């Protein structure tokens, strides 16, 4: 059990830390260019296997042929291996799509050329002694010595420019590892908490909480196909309060969450709707951040790009992730209905209605 929790927490910390680092670059006037293709390059060996990774390298994401929907992945291939990779093209497409959990590309296109070897990693700078002390204090309550040491190392490796947010994240992760007997606030997290985004009347007797990620295709399907029915039958009739909480699955999702918060509470659901409805477009673009900013600005948020460097917005996302960790959220979407965990209910809106018919108030 501890090993599974450690793996989940470590992955979450890595993903959010990556999002923080890219937000910091945006705040300096730069852009997180080519995020999707950069991720393909970084994880190519895990996606297609070491044999294919040795002779091929992702180069660019291209529009489909003839203006049709979909994307093509251009691969640089070592000349002698071009025929082998061409014969494996269908397998490559399947592996890429399976890795990302949705139809990410439709085809691959080959170009011959030398495969560049990855540059040697730069040595890490010496950690700031003050950061080391603060991180050590934050993780002191973690009883497992290996986990405590790993969290401490993580804190020292993250740039001190976002010190407050990093320490808050580490505190959240430490809280998630405390025994259940020391987590008396679980019941409070299963109700409306300050800062929650809520659809429905305050007098509604039932509560649905949804932990979501804006890069999650299942979350996009829930938002488009399930939530409208739940809203019509349960929220608009005064029987349910519905709460969205952030649980970003990667750095791109973290940025999308920041943009959804950019217009304040009044525009949150409209921005979530705009981002989900265009998910495939910005998620497969060479520069997802720029495309997401355009979506937010089209939805009425001027200067949306500045939100990617807004610590206050990131604090809200970290708080939601912290609550999800306490509640043992492991995937998105995850629904809690009247304090009970239901994951992603089968049969969509009908499944939720069936649950409410049993546990509803």
mmCIF file of C-alpha atoms in Angstrom:
data_model
loop_
_atom_site.group_PDB
_atom_site.id
_atom_site.type_symbol
_atom_site.label_atom_id
_atom_site.label_comp_id
_atom_site.label_asym_id
_atom_site.label_seq_id
_atom_site.Cartn_x
_atom_site.Cartn_y
_atom_site.Cartn_z
ATOM 1 C CA UNK A 1 0.000 0.000 0.000
ATOM 2 C CA UNK A 2 2.786 2.415 0.895
ATOM 3 C CA UNK A 3 4.555 1.654 -2.384
ATOM 4 C CA UNK A 4 1.441 2.448 -4.429
ATOM 5 C CA UNK A 5 0.848 5.671 -2.529
ATOM 6 C CA UNK A 6 4.496 6.664 -2.929
ATOM 7 C CA UNK A 7 4.347 6.078 -6.692
ATOM 8 C CA UNK A 8 1.161 8.106 -7.097
ATOM 9 C CA UNK A 9 2.446 10.996 -4.998
ATOM 10 C CA UNK A 10 5.796 11.029 -6.765
ATOM 11 C CA UNK A 11 4.132 11.164 -10.180
ATOM 12 C CA UNK A 12 1.811 13.960 -9.093
ATOM 13 C CA UNK A 13 4.686 16.007 -7.698
ATOM 14 C CA UNK A 14 6.687 15.556 -10.890
ATOM 15 C CA UNK A 15 3.787 16.641 -13.093
ATOM 16 C CA UNK A 16 2.895 19.705 -11.057
ATOM 17 C CA UNK A 17 6.525 20.709 -10.634
ATOM 18 C CA UNK A 18 6.898 20.575 -14.416
ATOM 19 C CA UNK A 19 3.875 22.832 -14.773
ATOM 20 C CA UNK A 20 5.317 25.302 -12.239
ATOM 21 C CA UNK A 21 8.640 25.469 -14.065
ATOM 22 C CA UNK A 22 6.966 26.182 -17.396
ATOM 23 C CA UNK A 23 4.711 28.808 -15.804
ATOM 24 C CA UNK A 24 7.824 30.518 -14.467
ATOM 25 C CA UNK A 25 9.284 30.653 -17.988
ATOM 26 C CA UNK A 26 6.036 32.171 -19.274
ATOM 27 C CA UNK A 27 6.286 34.837 -16.595
ATOM 28 C CA UNK A 28 9.729 35.785 -17.925
ATOM 29 C CA UNK A 29 8.298 36.527 -21.321
ATOM 30 C CA UNK A 30 8.967 33.131 -22.899
ATOM 31 C CA UNK A 31 6.644 30.429 -24.150
ATOM 32 C CA UNK A 32 6.616 26.718 -23.509
ATOM 33 C CA UNK A 33 7.207 26.055 -27.224
ATOM 34 C CA UNK A 34 6.412 22.691 -28.751
ATOM 35 C CA UNK A 35 5.150 21.139 -25.541
ATOM 36 C CA UNK A 36 3.480 18.148 -27.232
ATOM 37 C CA UNK A 37 6.360 17.324 -29.557
ATOM 38 C CA UNK A 38 8.803 17.863 -26.695
ATOM 39 C CA UNK A 39 6.917 15.326 -24.618
ATOM 40 C CA UNK A 40 6.944 12.859 -27.513
ATOM 41 C CA UNK A 41 10.698 13.249 -27.834
ATOM 42 C CA UNK A 42 11.300 12.919 -24.109
ATOM 43 C CA UNK A 43 9.122 9.807 -23.735
ATOM 44 C CA UNK A 44 9.664 8.239 -27.166
ATOM 45 C CA UNK A 45 11.480 5.170 -25.848
ATOM 46 C CA UNK A 46 8.635 4.426 -23.416
ATOM 47 C CA UNK A 47 6.060 4.892 -26.186
ATOM 48 C CA UNK A 48 7.492 2.746 -29.002
ATOM 49 C CA UNK A 49 10.169 0.670 -27.259
ATOM 50 C CA UNK A 50 13.939 0.939 -27.234
ATOM 51 C CA UNK A 51 14.487 -0.739 -30.622
ATOM 52 C CA UNK A 52 12.376 1.725 -32.606
ATOM 53 C CA UNK A 53 13.517 4.656 -30.464
ATOM 54 C CA UNK A 54 17.149 3.986 -31.434
ATOM 55 C CA UNK A 55 16.393 4.492 -35.142
ATOM 56 C CA UNK A 56 13.585 7.089 -35.096
ATOM 57 C CA UNK A 57 12.833 10.457 -33.536
ATOM 58 C CA UNK A 58 9.649 12.619 -33.523
ATOM 59 C CA UNK A 59 10.091 15.823 -35.522
ATOM 60 C CA UNK A 60 6.724 17.594 -35.784
ATOM 61 C CA UNK A 61 2.939 17.260 -35.608
ATOM 62 C CA UNK A 62 1.318 18.077 -38.950
ATOM 63 C CA UNK A 63 -2.279 18.613 -40.094
ATOM 64 C CA UNK A 64 -4.043 15.717 -41.788
ATOM 65 C CA UNK A 65 -3.877 15.322 -45.541
ATOM 66 C CA UNK A 66 -6.311 17.271 -47.653
ATOM 67 C CA UNK A 67 -7.408 19.431 -44.734
ATOM 68 C CA UNK A 68 -9.146 16.527 -43.022
ATOM 69 C CA UNK A 69 -9.346 16.264 -39.246
ATOM 70 C CA UNK A 70 -6.571 14.513 -37.383
ATOM 71 C CA UNK A 71 -2.822 14.838 -37.054
ATOM 72 C CA UNK A 72 0.198 13.258 -38.671
ATOM 73 C CA UNK A 73 3.459 12.656 -36.834
ATOM 74 C CA UNK A 74 6.593 13.315 -38.851
ATOM 75 C CA UNK A 75 9.442 10.991 -37.858
ATOM 76 C CA UNK A 76 13.126 11.401 -38.587
ATOM 77 C CA UNK A 77 14.456 7.927 -39.373
ATOM 78 C CA UNK A 78 17.995 6.615 -39.784
ATOM 79 C CA UNK A 79 18.329 5.779 -43.482
ATOM 80 C CA UNK A 80 18.999 2.061 -43.134
ATOM 81 C CA UNK A 81 15.964 1.615 -40.892
ATOM 82 C CA UNK A 82 13.438 3.543 -43.005
ATOM 83 C CA UNK A 83 11.863 0.420 -44.528
ATOM 84 C CA UNK A 84 11.572 -1.295 -41.133
ATOM 85 C CA UNK A 85 9.888 1.739 -39.578
ATOM 86 C CA UNK A 86 7.552 2.089 -42.574
ATOM 87 C CA UNK A 87 6.423 -1.514 -42.145
ATOM 88 C CA UNK A 88 5.817 -0.783 -38.442
ATOM 89 C CA UNK A 89 3.913 2.485 -39.055
ATOM 90 C CA UNK A 90 0.540 1.055 -38.046
ATOM 91 C CA UNK A 91 2.016 -0.276 -34.826
ATOM 92 C CA UNK A 92 3.630 3.101 -34.091
ATOM 93 C CA UNK A 93 0.285 4.892 -34.515
ATOM 94 C CA UNK A 94 -1.410 2.395 -32.189
ATOM 95 C CA UNK A 95 1.300 2.740 -29.545
ATOM 96 C CA UNK A 96 1.225 6.552 -29.596
ATOM 97 C CA UNK A 97 -2.562 6.654 -29.299
ATOM 98 C CA UNK A 98 -2.605 4.014 -26.572
ATOM 99 C CA UNK A 99 0.062 5.872 -24.610
ATOM 100 C CA UNK A 100 -1.918 9.121 -24.572
ATOM 101 C CA UNK A 101 -5.283 7.415 -24.063
ATOM 102 C CA UNK A 102 -7.049 8.873 -27.105
ATOM 103 C CA UNK A 103 -6.684 9.303 -30.869
ATOM 104 C CA UNK A 104 -3.645 11.559 -30.843
ATOM 105 C CA UNK A 105 -2.421 10.901 -34.423
ATOM 106 C CA UNK A 106 -3.817 9.241 -37.577
ATOM 107 C CA UNK A 107 -0.618 8.493 -39.475
ATOM 108 C CA UNK A 108 3.145 8.871 -39.536
ATOM 109 C CA UNK A 109 5.285 10.429 -42.278
ATOM 110 C CA UNK A 110 8.960 9.568 -42.593
ATOM 111 C CA UNK A 111 11.972 11.712 -43.381
ATOM 112 C CA UNK A 112 15.473 10.290 -43.514
ATOM 113 C CA UNK A 113 18.268 11.791 -41.479
ATOM 114 C CA UNK A 114 20.707 11.245 -38.663
ATOM 115 C CA UNK A 115 19.244 10.629 -35.205
ATOM 116 C CA UNK A 116 20.628 13.097 -32.694
ATOM 117 C CA UNK A 117 21.813 11.683 -29.420
ATOM 118 C CA UNK A 118 20.382 13.398 -26.312
ATOM 119 C CA UNK A 119 22.657 15.975 -24.718
ATOM 120 C CA UNK A 120 24.259 15.095 -21.440
ATOM 121 C CA UNK A 121 22.232 16.460 -18.506
ATOM 122 C CA UNK A 122 23.490 19.640 -16.891
ATOM 123 C CA UNK A 123 24.688 19.295 -13.284
ATOM 124 C CA UNK A 124 22.170 20.464 -10.711
ATOM 125 C CA UNK A 125 23.043 23.693 -8.878
ATOM 126 C CA UNK A 126 23.744 23.530 -5.175
ATOM 127 C CA UNK A 127 20.477 23.872 -3.226
ATOM 128 C CA UNK A 128 19.717 26.994 -1.225
ATOM 129 C CA UNK A 129 20.332 26.130 2.473
ATOM 130 C CA UNK A 130 17.207 28.055 3.490
ATOM 131 C CA UNK A 131 15.082 26.025 1.057
ATOM 132 C CA UNK A 132 16.596 22.799 2.422
ATOM 133 C CA UNK A 133 15.634 23.765 5.975
ATOM 134 C CA UNK A 134 12.101 24.813 5.007
ATOM 135 C CA UNK A 135 11.501 21.643 2.993
ATOM 136 C CA UNK A 136 12.827 19.478 5.829
ATOM 137 C CA UNK A 137 10.379 21.148 8.212
ATOM 138 C CA UNK A 138 7.473 20.603 5.799
ATOM 139 C CA UNK A 139 8.084 16.865 5.421
ATOM 140 C CA UNK A 140 9.126 16.166 9.014
ATOM 141 C CA UNK A 141 5.750 14.569 9.837
ATOM 142 C CA UNK A 142 6.119 11.886 7.128
ATOM 143 C CA UNK A 143 6.864 8.735 9.088
ATOM 144 C CA UNK A 144 8.302 6.650 6.257
ATOM 145 C CA UNK A 145 12.042 7.534 6.075
ATOM 146 C CA UNK A 146 12.397 6.725 2.357
ATOM 147 C CA UNK A 147 9.405 8.837 1.387
ATOM 148 C CA UNK A 148 10.523 11.672 3.669
ATOM 149 C CA UNK A 149 13.972 11.695 2.066
ATOM 150 C CA UNK A 150 12.518 11.561 -1.470
ATOM 151 C CA UNK A 151 10.188 14.502 -0.812
ATOM 152 C CA UNK A 152 13.075 16.475 0.671
ATOM 153 C CA UNK A 153 15.212 15.839 -2.422
ATOM 154 C CA UNK A 154 12.316 16.885 -4.642
ATOM 155 C CA UNK A 155 11.990 20.211 -2.833
ATOM 156 C CA UNK A 156 15.657 21.064 -3.189
ATOM 157 C CA UNK A 157 15.576 20.445 -6.932
ATOM 158 C CA UNK A 158 12.766 22.877 -7.713
ATOM 159 C CA UNK A 159 13.724 26.468 -8.459
ATOM 160 C CA UNK A 160 13.429 28.710 -5.419
ATOM 161 C CA UNK A 161 11.573 31.365 -7.443
ATOM 162 C CA UNK A 162 8.282 29.578 -6.619
ATOM 163 C CA UNK A 163 9.308 28.704 -3.061
ATOM 164 C CA UNK A 164 5.932 29.348 -1.448
ATOM 165 C CA UNK A 165 4.020 27.227 -3.955
ATOM 166 C CA UNK A 166 6.583 24.420 -3.822
ATOM 167 C CA UNK A 167 6.477 24.270 -0.036
ATOM 168 C CA UNK A 168 2.687 24.277 -0.147
ATOM 169 C CA UNK A 169 2.748 21.347 -2.564
ATOM 170 C CA UNK A 170 5.165 19.391 -0.386
ATOM 171 C CA UNK A 171 2.958 20.081 2.613
ATOM 172 C CA UNK A 172 -0.003 18.738 0.669
ATOM 173 C CA UNK A 173 1.875 15.580 -0.254
ATOM 174 C CA UNK A 174 2.971 15.085 3.344
ATOM 175 C CA UNK A 175 -0.639 15.413 4.504
ATOM 176 C CA UNK A 176 -1.685 12.752 2.002
ATOM 177 C CA UNK A 177 0.667 10.263 3.680
ATOM 178 C CA UNK A 178 -0.603 10.772 7.224
ATOM 179 C CA UNK A 179 -2.647 7.948 8.757
ATOM 180 C CA UNK A 180 -6.398 8.182 8.424
ATOM 181 C CA UNK A 181 -6.718 8.745 12.174
ATOM 182 C CA UNK A 182 -4.865 12.030 11.740
ATOM 183 C CA UNK A 183 -7.086 13.285 8.877
ATOM 184 C CA UNK A 184 -10.240 14.551 10.580
ATOM 185 C CA UNK A 185 -11.003 17.003 7.751
ATOM 186 C CA UNK A 186 -12.022 14.317 5.248
ATOM 187 C CA UNK A 187 -15.724 14.934 5.891
ATOM 188 C CA UNK A 188 -15.246 18.652 5.324
ATOM 189 C CA UNK A 189 -13.625 17.970 1.936
ATOM 190 C CA UNK A 190 -16.716 16.022 0.871
ATOM 191 C CA UNK A 191 -18.827 19.144 1.297
ATOM 192 C CA UNK A 192 -18.573 22.607 -0.283
ATOM 193 C CA UNK A 193 -15.324 24.278 0.806
ATOM 194 C CA UNK A 194 -14.248 27.913 0.308
ATOM 195 C CA UNK A 195 -13.077 28.498 -3.248
ATOM 196 C CA UNK A 196 -15.125 25.659 -4.756
ATOM 197 C CA UNK A 197 -16.806 26.236 -8.121
ATOM 198 C CA UNK A 198 -20.438 25.217 -7.629
ATOM 199 C CA UNK A 199 -23.368 24.759 -9.992
ATOM 200 C CA UNK A 200 -26.782 24.668 -8.336
ATOM 201 C CA UNK A 201 -28.745 26.161 -5.485
ATOM 202 C CA UNK A 202 -27.246 26.393 -2.017
ATOM 203 C CA UNK A 203 -30.358 24.630 -0.681
ATOM 204 C CA UNK A 204 -29.903 21.555 -2.911
ATOM 205 C CA UNK A 205 -29.709 18.485 -0.640
ATOM 206 C CA UNK A 206 -27.352 16.363 -2.778
ATOM 207 C CA UNK A 207 -23.691 17.066 -3.612
ATOM 208 C CA UNK A 208 -21.634 15.728 -6.516
ATOM 209 C CA UNK A 209 -17.894 16.503 -6.519
ATOM 210 C CA UNK A 210 -15.939 15.865 -9.728
ATOM 211 C CA UNK A 211 -12.124 15.806 -9.788
ATOM 212 C CA UNK A 212 -11.165 16.509 -13.404
ATOM 213 C CA UNK A 213 -8.243 17.186 -15.733
ATOM 214 C CA UNK A 214 -8.623 19.341 -18.829
ATOM 215 C CA UNK A 215 -6.357 17.047 -20.886
ATOM 216 C CA UNK A 216 -8.385 13.955 -19.949
ATOM 217 C CA UNK A 217 -10.554 12.728 -22.882
ATOM 218 C CA UNK A 218 -12.925 10.904 -20.510
ATOM 219 C CA UNK A 219 -13.420 14.186 -18.615
ATOM 220 C CA UNK A 220 -14.189 15.970 -21.884
ATOM 221 C CA UNK A 221 -16.769 13.307 -22.724
ATOM 222 C CA UNK A 222 -18.317 13.630 -19.251
ATOM 223 C CA UNK A 223 -18.528 17.416 -19.645
ATOM 224 C CA UNK A 224 -20.085 17.208 -23.119
ATOM 225 C CA UNK A 225 -22.415 14.218 -22.797
ATOM 226 C CA UNK A 226 -23.134 13.576 -19.107
ATOM 227 C CA UNK A 227 -23.067 16.899 -17.272
ATOM 228 C CA UNK A 228 -25.744 18.587 -19.476
ATOM 229 C CA UNK A 229 -28.226 15.800 -18.613
ATOM 230 C CA UNK A 230 -27.335 15.940 -14.905
ATOM 231 C CA UNK A 231 -27.731 19.709 -15.042
ATOM 232 C CA UNK A 232 -31.156 19.502 -16.685
ATOM 233 C CA UNK A 233 -32.565 16.751 -14.455
ATOM 234 C CA UNK A 234 -30.884 17.404 -11.121
ATOM 235 C CA UNK A 235 -29.050 20.731 -10.872
ATOM 236 C CA UNK A 236 -31.574 23.051 -12.520
ATOM 237 C CA UNK A 237 -34.398 21.394 -10.569
ATOM 238 C CA UNK A 238 -32.738 22.312 -7.268
ATOM 239 C CA UNK A 239 -31.839 18.771 -6.198
ATOM 240 C CA UNK A 240 -28.051 18.721 -6.724
ATOM 241 C CA UNK A 241 -25.059 20.968 -6.197
ATOM 242 C CA UNK A 242 -22.240 20.076 -8.611
ATOM 243 C CA UNK A 243 -18.608 20.935 -7.823
ATOM 244 C CA UNK A 244 -15.638 20.863 -10.198
ATOM 245 C CA UNK A 245 -12.188 20.440 -8.577
ATOM 246 C CA UNK A 246 -8.887 20.475 -10.433
ATOM 247 C CA UNK A 247 -6.761 17.333 -10.621
ATOM 248 C CA UNK A 248 -4.396 18.033 -13.563
ATOM 249 C CA UNK A 249 -2.697 14.986 -15.055
ATOM 250 C CA UNK A 250 0.327 16.756 -16.579
ATOM 251 C CA UNK A 251 1.917 20.180 -17.041
ATOM 252 C CA UNK A 252 -0.328 21.063 -20.002
ATOM 253 C CA UNK A 253 -3.383 20.270 -17.871
ATOM 254 C CA UNK A 254 -1.972 22.461 -15.087
ATOM 255 C CA UNK A 255 -1.739 25.390 -17.502
ATOM 256 C CA UNK A 256 -5.268 24.715 -18.758
ATOM 257 C CA UNK A 257 -6.518 24.762 -15.156
ATOM 258 C CA UNK A 258 -4.805 28.110 -14.580
ATOM 259 C CA UNK A 259 -6.539 29.536 -17.655
ATOM 260 C CA UNK A 260 -9.924 28.226 -16.480
ATOM 261 C CA UNK A 261 -9.408 30.244 -13.283
ATOM 262 C CA UNK A 262 -8.306 33.331 -15.214
ATOM 263 C CA UNK A 263 -11.739 34.936 -15.481
ATOM 264 C CA UNK A 264 -12.714 34.469 -11.848
ATOM 265 C CA UNK A 265 -15.638 32.491 -10.483
ATOM 266 C CA UNK A 266 -18.153 34.137 -12.832
ATOM 267 C CA UNK A 267 -16.430 32.815 -15.971
ATOM 268 C CA UNK A 268 -15.031 29.530 -14.673
ATOM 269 C CA UNK A 269 -17.646 27.166 -16.126
ATOM 270 C CA UNK A 270 -17.703 29.030 -19.457
ATOM 271 C CA UNK A 271 -13.912 28.714 -19.737
ATOM 272 C CA UNK A 272 -14.000 25.028 -18.796
ATOM 273 C CA UNK A 273 -16.629 24.513 -21.486
ATOM 274 C CA UNK A 274 -14.532 26.375 -24.069
ATOM 275 C CA UNK A 275 -11.369 24.424 -23.207
ATOM 276 C CA UNK A 276 -13.087 21.038 -23.213
ATOM 277 C CA UNK A 277 -14.893 21.703 -26.504
ATOM 278 C CA UNK A 278 -11.574 22.543 -28.216
ATOM 279 C CA UNK A 279 -9.463 19.972 -26.339
ATOM 280 C CA UNK A 280 -8.332 17.986 -29.377
ATOM 281 C CA UNK A 281 -7.257 21.154 -31.218
ATOM 282 C CA UNK A 282 -5.014 22.671 -28.545
ATOM 283 C CA UNK A 283 -3.817 19.375 -27.091
ATOM 284 C CA UNK A 284 -2.388 18.249 -30.445
ATOM 285 C CA UNK A 285 -1.040 21.660 -31.487
ATOM 286 C CA UNK A 286 2.747 22.241 -31.612
ATOM 287 C CA UNK A 287 2.322 24.866 -28.876
ATOM 288 C CA UNK A 288 -0.680 23.939 -26.672
ATOM 289 C CA UNK A 289 -0.171 26.914 -24.334
ATOM 290 C CA UNK A 290 -0.563 29.464 -27.149
ATOM 291 C CA UNK A 291 -3.657 27.714 -28.464
ATOM 292 C CA UNK A 292 -5.224 27.528 -24.997
ATOM 293 C CA UNK A 293 -4.572 31.235 -24.459
ATOM 294 C CA UNK A 294 -6.361 31.982 -27.749
ATOM 295 C CA UNK A 295 -9.344 29.921 -26.577
ATOM 296 C CA UNK A 296 -9.490 31.821 -23.267
ATOM 297 C CA UNK A 297 -9.194 35.204 -24.982
ATOM 298 C CA UNK A 298 -11.909 34.257 -27.475
ATOM 299 C CA UNK A 299 -14.084 33.402 -24.466
ATOM 300 C CA UNK A 300 -13.658 36.972 -23.229
ATOM 301 C CA UNK A 301 -10.542 36.929 -21.006
ATOM 302 C CA UNK A 302 -8.167 39.657 -22.190
ATOM 303 C CA UNK A 303 -4.465 39.068 -21.548
ATOM 304 C CA UNK A 304 -5.070 35.429 -20.614
ATOM 305 C CA UNK A 305 -1.417 34.544 -21.145
ATOM 306 C CA UNK A 306 -0.489 36.406 -17.960
ATOM 307 C CA UNK A 307 -2.488 33.871 -15.958
ATOM 308 C CA UNK A 308 0.126 31.189 -16.655
ATOM 309 C CA UNK A 309 2.486 33.042 -14.302
ATOM 310 C CA UNK A 310 -0.115 33.817 -11.620
ATOM 311 C CA UNK A 311 0.840 32.180 -8.302
ATOM 312 C CA UNK A 312 -2.589 32.832 -6.781
ATOM 313 C CA UNK A 313 -4.314 30.770 -9.476
ATOM 314 C CA UNK A 314 -1.772 27.995 -9.045
ATOM 315 C CA UNK A 315 -2.416 28.014 -5.285
ATOM 316 C CA UNK A 316 -6.080 27.174 -5.962
ATOM 317 C CA UNK A 317 -5.094 24.233 -8.178
ATOM 318 C CA UNK A 318 -2.601 22.924 -5.607
ATOM 319 C CA UNK A 319 -5.319 23.155 -2.921
ATOM 320 C CA UNK A 320 -7.679 21.068 -5.077
ATOM 321 C CA UNK A 321 -4.961 18.483 -5.718
ATOM 322 C CA UNK A 322 -4.235 18.374 -1.990
ATOM 323 C CA UNK A 323 -7.876 17.621 -1.223
ATOM 324 C CA UNK A 324 -7.930 14.927 -3.910
ATOM 325 C CA UNK A 325 -4.855 13.270 -2.438
ATOM 326 C CA UNK A 326 -6.482 13.194 0.996
ATOM 327 C CA UNK A 327 -9.567 11.587 -0.587
ATOM 328 C CA UNK A 328 -7.388 8.999 -2.411
ATOM 329 C CA UNK A 329 -8.223 10.194 -5.929
ATOM 330 C CA UNK A 330 -6.175 8.178 -8.437
ATOM 331 C CA UNK A 331 -7.735 8.962 -11.830
ATOM 332 C CA UNK A 332 -9.983 11.425 -13.648
ATOM 333 C CA UNK A 333 -12.825 11.892 -13.708
ATOM 334 C CA UNK A 334 -13.516 10.810 -10.138
ATOM 335 C CA UNK A 335 -16.946 11.526 -8.657
ATOM 336 C CA UNK A 336 -18.029 11.631 -5.039
ATOM 337 C CA UNK A 337 -21.803 11.572 -4.590
ATOM 338 C CA UNK A 338 -23.114 12.425 -1.124
ATOM 339 C CA UNK A 339 -19.748 11.677 0.516
ATOM 340 C CA UNK A 340 -19.326 8.326 -1.269
ATOM 341 C CA UNK A 341 -16.663 7.454 -3.866
ATOM 342 C CA UNK A 342 -18.070 6.356 -7.239
ATOM 343 C CA UNK A 343 -15.175 6.941 -9.650
ATOM 344 C CA UNK A 344 -16.508 7.405 -13.186
ATOM 345 C CA UNK A 345 -19.967 5.781 -13.021
ATOM 346 C CA UNK A 346 -20.928 3.433 -15.833
ATOM 347 C CA UNK A 347 -23.879 4.444 -18.051
ATOM 348 C CA UNK A 348 -23.163 8.169 -17.633
ATOM 349 C CA UNK A 349 -26.130 10.271 -16.566
ATOM 350 C CA UNK A 350 -28.332 7.197 -16.150
ATOM 351 C CA UNK A 351 -25.763 5.658 -13.821
ATOM 352 C CA UNK A 352 -25.626 8.842 -11.736
ATOM 353 C CA UNK A 353 -29.430 8.922 -11.579
ATOM 354 C CA UNK A 354 -29.444 5.321 -10.388
ATOM 355 C CA UNK A 355 -26.923 6.156 -7.656
ATOM 356 C CA UNK A 356 -28.950 9.166 -6.536
ATOM 357 C CA UNK A 357 -32.100 7.049 -6.417
ATOM 358 C CA UNK A 358 -30.319 4.937 -3.776
ATOM 359 C CA UNK A 359 -28.302 7.479 -1.781
ATOM 360 C CA UNK A 360 -30.177 10.672 -2.640
ATOM 361 C CA UNK A 361 -31.736 12.969 -0.086
#
